[in-house]
XYZ file of C-alpha atoms in Angstrom:
115
model
C 167.701 145.634 128.708
C 164.515 143.441 129.099
C 161.984 143.560 126.127
C 158.405 144.765 127.295
C 156.013 141.798 128.354
C 153.576 142.765 125.587
C 156.268 141.537 122.958
C 156.621 138.287 124.422
C 153.444 136.908 122.572
C 155.040 137.930 119.210
C 158.349 136.315 119.917
C 156.755 132.882 119.722
C 154.955 133.801 116.433
C 158.265 135.034 114.986
C 159.966 131.720 115.742
C 157.182 129.634 114.416
C 157.045 131.791 111.132
C 160.874 131.204 110.959
C 160.574 127.520 111.264
C 157.567 127.309 108.734
C 159.298 129.567 106.255
C 162.804 127.914 106.524
C 161.081 124.480 105.861
C 159.101 125.706 102.960
C 162.098 127.327 101.464
C 164.381 124.355 101.810
C 161.537 122.195 99.942
C 161.198 124.926 97.246
C 164.855 124.993 96.637
C 164.851 121.215 95.486
C 161.265 121.077 93.890
C 159.577 122.461 90.638
C 157.327 125.380 91.212
C 153.878 123.428 91.123
C 155.165 120.942 93.774
C 156.419 123.769 95.965
C 153.144 125.507 95.471
C 151.126 122.608 96.510
C 153.574 121.747 99.365
C 152.829 125.374 100.658
C 149.230 125.151 100.318
C 148.967 121.737 102.258
C 151.329 122.886 104.840
C 149.310 125.941 105.294
C 146.060 124.072 105.530
C 147.691 121.555 107.933
C 149.095 124.188 110.402
C 145.794 126.090 110.137
C 143.702 122.830 111.144
C 145.898 122.109 114.046
C 145.762 125.544 115.332
C 141.810 125.612 115.003
C 141.796 122.029 116.713
C 143.976 123.037 119.533
C 142.051 126.272 119.867
C 138.749 124.402 119.935
C 139.907 121.792 122.457
C 141.256 124.524 124.765
C 138.073 126.635 124.906
C 135.847 123.682 125.245
C 137.660 121.938 128.054
C 138.770 124.992 129.761
C 135.513 126.993 129.726
C 132.745 124.679 128.443
C 132.074 127.344 125.903
C 132.718 127.873 122.088
C 132.649 131.410 120.614
C 131.207 132.608 123.908
C 128.221 130.039 123.553
C 127.787 127.780 126.340
C 128.182 124.199 125.060
C 128.660 122.236 128.273
C 126.641 123.537 131.152
C 129.026 124.225 133.912
C 128.278 123.184 137.622
C 128.305 126.832 138.758
C 125.223 127.289 136.549
C 123.462 124.111 137.514
C 125.049 121.765 134.919
C 127.180 118.858 135.197
C 130.611 119.966 133.732
C 133.599 121.157 135.777
C 135.801 123.424 133.600
C 139.444 122.792 133.858
C 141.184 126.240 133.994
C 144.354 124.734 133.296
C 143.391 124.340 129.577
C 142.918 128.275 129.259
C 146.652 128.746 129.991
C 149.003 128.842 127.039
C 151.026 125.715 128.364
C 148.053 123.569 127.750
C 148.736 123.803 124.026
C 151.662 121.567 124.461
C 149.797 119.006 126.269
C 147.003 118.874 123.760
C 149.457 118.882 120.593
C 151.413 115.877 122.542
C 148.237 114.037 122.843
C 147.227 114.583 119.183
C 150.704 113.348 118.126
C 150.171 110.183 120.485
C 146.698 109.655 119.081
C 147.851 109.992 115.353
C 150.950 107.551 116.085
C 148.808 104.991 117.778
C 146.102 105.087 114.883
C 148.765 105.203 112.247
C 151.938 103.155 113.413
C 153.933 103.951 110.201
C 153.920 107.595 111.559
C 156.495 106.382 114.222
C 160.110 106.912 113.579
C 162.267 103.899 112.957
C 165.137 103.369 115.240
């Protein structure tokens, strides 16, 4: 029996939640309460910032708008910007996250894994 297509969006959220909660629980089991609390706050702010940055870039590159307000005037409206509709699709988030990881590791080489 196939799940309805409306549920497919929530499967990714459930999986992400399990990964985040599993990591938080693993850290909390080995650390004192204050350190665990600070770790949770830091991770929550970090994940939230990444989600906002990815969404910001997808909207800006994909449509030239932010919050429905035109930021980059498109060619269709007499401007110079040609929107890239690929960035409005879900897989573009993987490209953006990959580029962000590449940028951070180029900027801070100590973030790279040791062989």
